[in-house]
CSV table of C-alpha atoms in Angstrom, one decimal:
chain,number,residue,atom,x,y,z
A,37,MET,CA,87.5,-52.2,7.2
A,38,SER,CA,84.0,-53.3,6.1
A,39,ASN,CA,81.7,-50.8,4.6
A,40,VAL,CA,79.1,-51.6,7.2
A,41,TYR,CA,80.9,-49.1,9.4
A,42,THR,CA,78.8,-46.1,8.6
A,43,PHE,CA,77.9,-43.0,10.6
A,44,LYS,CA,75.1,-43.8,13.1
A,45,ASP,CA,72.9,-40.8,13.4
A,46,PHE,CA,70.0,-41.8,15.7
A,47,GLU,CA,69.1,-41.4,19.3
A,48,ALA,CA,71.6,-42.9,21.8
A,49,SER,CA,73.9,-44.1,19.0
A,50,SER,CA,77.6,-44.2,19.9
A,51,HIS,CA,78.3,-41.5,17.3
A,52,ARG,CA,75.7,-39.1,18.8
A,53,ILE,CA,77.1,-39.7,22.2
A,54,LEU,CA,80.7,-39.1,21.0
A,55,ILE,CA,79.7,-35.8,19.4
A,56,ASP,CA,78.0,-34.6,22.6
A,57,LEU,CA,81.0,-35.6,24.7
A,58,ILE,CA,83.5,-33.9,22.3
A,59,ARG,CA,81.5,-30.7,22.5
A,60,ARG,CA,81.3,-30.9,26.3
A,61,PHE,CA,84.8,-32.0,27.2
A,62,SER,CA,87.1,-30.8,24.4
A,63,PRO,CA,88.5,-27.2,24.7
A,64,ARG,CA,88.0,-25.0,21.6
A,65,GLY,CA,90.8,-24.5,19.2
A,66,GLY,CA,93.9,-26.6,18.4
A,67,THR,CA,94.0,-29.8,16.3
A,68,LEU,CA,91.6,-32.7,16.1
A,69,LEU,CA,92.8,-36.1,15.1
A,70,ASP,CA,90.2,-38.6,14.0
A,71,LEU,CA,91.9,-42.0,13.9
A,72,GLY,CA,90.0,-44.4,11.7
A,73,ALA,CA,87.8,-41.6,10.3
A,74,ALA,CA,85.8,-43.9,7.8
A,75,GLY,CA,83.7,-41.4,5.8
A,76,GLY,CA,84.6,-38.4,8.0
A,77,GLU,CA,81.1,-37.7,9.2
A,78,LEU,CA,81.9,-37.7,12.9
A,79,GLY,CA,84.9,-35.4,12.4
A,80,ALA,CA,82.9,-33.1,10.3
A,81,ALA,CA,80.2,-32.8,12.9
A,82,VAL,CA,82.6,-31.3,15.4
A,83,ARG,CA,85.0,-29.6,13.0
A,84,ASP,CA,83.7,-26.1,14.0
A,85,ARG,CA,85.3,-26.5,17.5
A,86,PHE,CA,88.9,-26.8,16.2
A,87,ASP,CA,91.4,-24.8,14.2
A,88,ARG,CA,92.6,-27.8,12.2
A,89,ALA,CA,91.3,-31.4,11.7
A,90,ILE,CA,93.3,-34.4,10.5
A,91,GLY,CA,91.7,-37.7,9.4
A,92,PHE,CA,93.6,-41.0,9.5
A,93,GLU,CA,92.1,-43.8,7.6
A,94,TYR,CA,93.2,-47.3,6.3
A,95,ASP,CA,90.9,-47.5,3.3
A,96,ALA,CA,92.4,-45.4,0.5
A,97,ASP,CA,89.1,-45.5,-1.4
A,98,ARG,CA,87.7,-43.0,1.1
A,99,ILE,CA,90.2,-40.3,0.4
A,100,GLY,CA,87.8,-38.3,-1.8
A,101,GLN,CA,85.2,-38.1,1.0
A,102,LEU,CA,87.7,-37.2,3.6
A,103,ARG,CA,89.4,-34.4,1.7
A,104,GLY,CA,86.1,-32.5,1.8
A,105,ARG,CA,85.9,-32.9,5.6
A,106,PHE,CA,89.4,-32.6,7.0
A,107,ASP,CA,92.3,-30.2,6.4
A,108,SER,CA,94.6,-33.1,6.0
A,109,VAL,CA,94.1,-36.8,5.3
A,110,VAL,CA,96.6,-39.6,6.2
A,111,ILE,CA,96.2,-43.1,4.8
A,112,ALA,CA,97.8,-45.3,7.3
A,113,ASP,CA,97.6,-48.7,9.1
A,114,LEU,CA,97.1,-47.7,12.7
A,115,GLU,CA,98.9,-50.9,13.8
A,116,THR,CA,102.2,-49.4,12.4
A,117,VAL,CA,101.8,-45.9,13.8
A,118,ARG,CA,104.4,-45.0,16.3
A,119,LYS,CA,104.1,-41.2,16.4
A,120,LEU,CA,101.3,-38.8,15.9
A,121,PRO,CA,101.2,-35.0,15.5
A,122,ALA,CA,102.1,-33.3,18.8
A,123,ASN,CA,100.1,-31.1,21.1
A,124,VAL,CA,96.7,-31.9,19.8
A,125,ARG,CA,93.5,-31.0,21.6
A,126,ALA,CA,91.3,-34.0,20.8
A,127,VAL,CA,91.8,-37.5,19.5
A,128,VAL,CA,88.9,-39.7,18.4
A,129,LEU,CA,89.1,-43.5,18.3
A,130,ALA,CA,85.6,-44.6,17.4
A,131,ASP,CA,85.3,-48.3,16.9
A,132,ILE,CA,89.0,-48.8,16.4
A,133,LEU,CA,90.7,-50.5,19.3
A,134,GLU,CA,88.8,-53.8,18.9
A,135,HIS,CA,90.3,-54.1,15.4
A,136,LEU,CA,93.9,-53.9,16.5
A,137,ARG,CA,96.3,-56.6,17.7
A,138,ASP,CA,98.2,-54.1,19.8
A,139,ALA,CA,95.7,-51.5,21.1
A,140,SER,CA,98.0,-50.4,24.0
A,141,THR,CA,100.8,-49.1,21.6
A,142,LEU,CA,98.3,-46.9,19.8
A,143,LEU,CA,96.9,-45.6,23.1
A,144,ARG,CA,100.4,-44.7,24.3
A,145,CYS,CA,101.0,-42.8,21.0
A,146,VAL,CA,97.7,-40.9,21.6
A,147,HIS,CA,98.7,-40.1,25.2
A,148,ASP,CA,102.0,-38.6,24.0
A,149,ALA,CA,100.3,-36.6,21.2
A,150,LEU,CA,97.8,-34.9,23.4
A,151,ALA,CA,98.3,-31.4,24.8
A,152,PRO,CA,98.1,-31.1,28.6
A,153,ASP,CA,94.4,-30.1,28.3
A,154,GLY,CA,93.7,-32.5,25.5
A,155,ARG,CA,91.2,-35.4,25.6
A,156,ALA,CA,90.9,-38.8,24.0
A,157,PHE,CA,87.4,-39.9,22.9
A,158,ILE,CA,87.1,-43.7,22.6
A,159,SER,CA,84.4,-46.1,21.8
A,160,VAL,CA,84.5,-50.0,21.8
A,161,PRO,CA,81.8,-52.7,21.7
A,162,ASN,CA,80.8,-54.2,25.1
A,163,ILE,CA,81.3,-58.0,24.9
A,164,ALA,CA,79.4,-58.2,28.2
A,165,ASN,CA,76.2,-56.9,26.6
A,166,VAL,CA,73.1,-58.8,27.6
A,167,THR,CA,72.6,-60.1,24.0
A,168,VAL,CA,76.1,-61.8,24.0
A,169,ARG,CA,75.5,-63.2,27.5
A,170,LEU,CA,72.2,-64.7,26.6
A,171,GLY,CA,73.8,-66.3,23.5
A,172,LEU,CA,76.5,-67.9,25.6
A,173,LEU,CA,73.9,-69.2,28.0
A,174,VAL,CA,72.4,-71.3,25.2
A,175,GLY,CA,75.8,-72.1,23.7
A,176,VAL,CA,75.8,-69.6,20.8
A,177,PHE,CA,78.9,-67.5,20.0
A,178,GLU,CA,78.8,-66.8,16.3
A,179,TYR,CA,80.8,-64.2,14.4
A,180,ARG,CA,78.8,-61.9,12.1
A,181,ASP,CA,79.3,-59.2,9.5
A,182,ARG,CA,78.7,-56.4,11.9
A,183,GLY,CA,78.0,-55.7,15.6
A,184,ILE,CA,79.8,-56.8,18.8
A,185,LEU,CA,80.8,-60.1,17.3
A,186,ASP,CA,82.0,-58.7,14.0
A,187,TYR,CA,84.4,-61.2,12.4
A,188,THR,CA,87.1,-58.4,12.0
A,189,HIS,CA,87.2,-57.8,15.8
A,190,LEU,CA,90.5,-59.0,17.3
A,191,ARG,CA,90.0,-57.7,20.9
A,192,PHE,CA,87.0,-57.9,23.2
A,193,PHE,CA,86.4,-55.4,26.0
A,194,THR,CA,84.1,-55.1,29.0
A,195,MET,CA,83.6,-52.0,31.0
A,196,ARG,CA,86.3,-53.0,33.4
A,197,THR,CA,88.9,-54.1,30.8
A,198,ILE,CA,88.7,-51.0,28.6
A,199,ARG,CA,89.1,-48.8,31.7
A,200,ARG,CA,92.2,-50.8,32.6
A,201,GLU,CA,93.6,-50.6,29.1
A,202,ILE,CA,93.2,-46.9,28.9
A,203,GLU,CA,94.5,-46.2,32.4
A,204,ASN,CA,97.6,-48.5,31.8
A,205,ALA,CA,98.4,-46.3,28.8
A,206,GLY,CA,98.7,-43.2,31.1
A,207,PHE,CA,95.2,-41.7,31.1
A,208,ARG,CA,92.7,-40.7,33.7
A,209,ILE,CA,89.1,-41.5,33.0
A,210,VAL,CA,87.0,-38.4,32.8
A,211,ALA,CA,83.6,-39.8,31.8
A,212,VAL,CA,82.1,-43.1,30.7
A,213,ARG,CA,78.8,-43.5,28.8
A,214,GLY,CA,77.0,-46.4,27.1
A,215,SER,CA,75.1,-46.5,23.9
A,216,SER,CA,72.0,-48.7,23.7
A,217,VAL,CA,71.4,-51.7,21.5
A,218,PRO,CA,70.8,-50.2,18.0
A,219,ILE,CA,67.4,-51.7,17.3
A,220,ARG,CA,67.0,-49.3,14.4
A,221,LEU,CA,69.8,-51.2,12.6
A,222,ILE,CA,68.5,-54.6,13.7
A,223,ILE,CA,64.8,-54.5,13.2
A,224,GLY,CA,64.2,-50.9,11.9
A,225,ARG,CA,62.9,-52.0,8.4
A,226,TRP,CA,60.0,-53.9,10.0
A,227,MET,CA,59.0,-51.4,12.7
A,228,PRO,CA,57.1,-48.1,12.4
A,229,GLU,CA,59.1,-45.0,13.2
A,230,PHE,CA,57.1,-44.1,16.3
A,231,LEU,CA,57.6,-47.5,17.8
A,232,LEU,CA,61.3,-47.3,17.1
A,233,ARG,CA,61.5,-44.0,18.9
A,234,ILE,CA,59.7,-45.4,22.0
A,235,GLY,CA,61.9,-48.5,22.0
A,236,GLU,CA,65.1,-46.4,21.7
A,237,ARG,CA,64.1,-44.1,24.6
A,238,MET,CA,63.3,-47.1,26.8
A,239,LEU,CA,66.6,-48.7,25.9
A,240,THR,CA,68.5,-45.5,26.6
A,241,TRP,CA,67.0,-45.3,30.1
A,242,ILE,CA,67.7,-49.0,30.8
A,243,THR,CA,71.3,-48.6,29.6
A,244,ARG,CA,71.8,-45.6,31.9
A,245,VAL,CA,70.6,-47.6,34.9
A,246,TRP,CA,72.6,-50.8,34.2
A,247,ARG,CA,75.4,-49.8,31.8
A,248,SER,CA,77.7,-52.8,32.3
A,249,LEU,CA,74.9,-55.2,31.1
A,250,PHE,CA,73.0,-53.1,28.6
A,251,ALA,CA,75.6,-50.9,27.0
A,252,TYR,CA,76.1,-51.9,23.4
A,253,GLN,CA,79.1,-49.6,23.0
A,254,ILE,CA,81.3,-48.2,25.8
A,255,ILE,CA,82.3,-44.6,25.3
A,256,VAL,CA,85.1,-43.2,27.3
A,257,VAL,CA,86.6,-39.7,27.7
A,258,ALA,CA,90.1,-39.7,29.0
A,259,GLU,CA,92.8,-37.2,29.7
A,260,PRO,CA,96.6,-37.7,29.9
A,261,VAL,CA,98.2,-38.0,33.3
A,262,LEU,CA,101.1,-35.5,33.1
A,263,ARG,CA,103.4,-37.3,35.5
A,264,GLN,CA,103.4,-40.3,33.2
A,265,ARG,CA,104.1,-38.4,30.0
A,266,ARG,CA,107.4,-39.4,28.4
């Protein structure tokens, strides 16, 4: 995966929202699985809640970073994973499903791995974001090195389709949030910090009011439906 996928530590970023949701919705103790852990920053930020943390990552060059942040590290292609450690308390899939040809298979593996009180924490880009819609309105749909139209994205999700994908894998949706457009990454180098903060707060408010249109990333908390467990 491209090295542009770095930890986003600023107001209303998807990673900040994920950390908050993990702390609110995941029970203490047990095992955390971070699938697609990248540099491991997100897993490390919530490591104190769990007895054990395991990071899964495709890029073998990151193993040095991950060993310092997880109890165990697995180098694996998530497309080929058919079974995960059992009875885990939390599974994080941050910016992962859009890169997979078969997201539903991995979601079912996550479902079967979770303890009855476990939770899945998922984030995906929102293809229905206003920036993409405006581009389509004027005939522009160009892949880029990063963002919603990253050239490595194989799947595109709206608020409705990611909910359906998760529910079809045997989950119940517990919470849905939206991150705002990351203006810090887009124009941050040309804008003073105080203006960036004002802009971020305004976008955060707008995104809360009209999530389906203004959410840049869709963040979902889901729990397994026990009657559908295999």
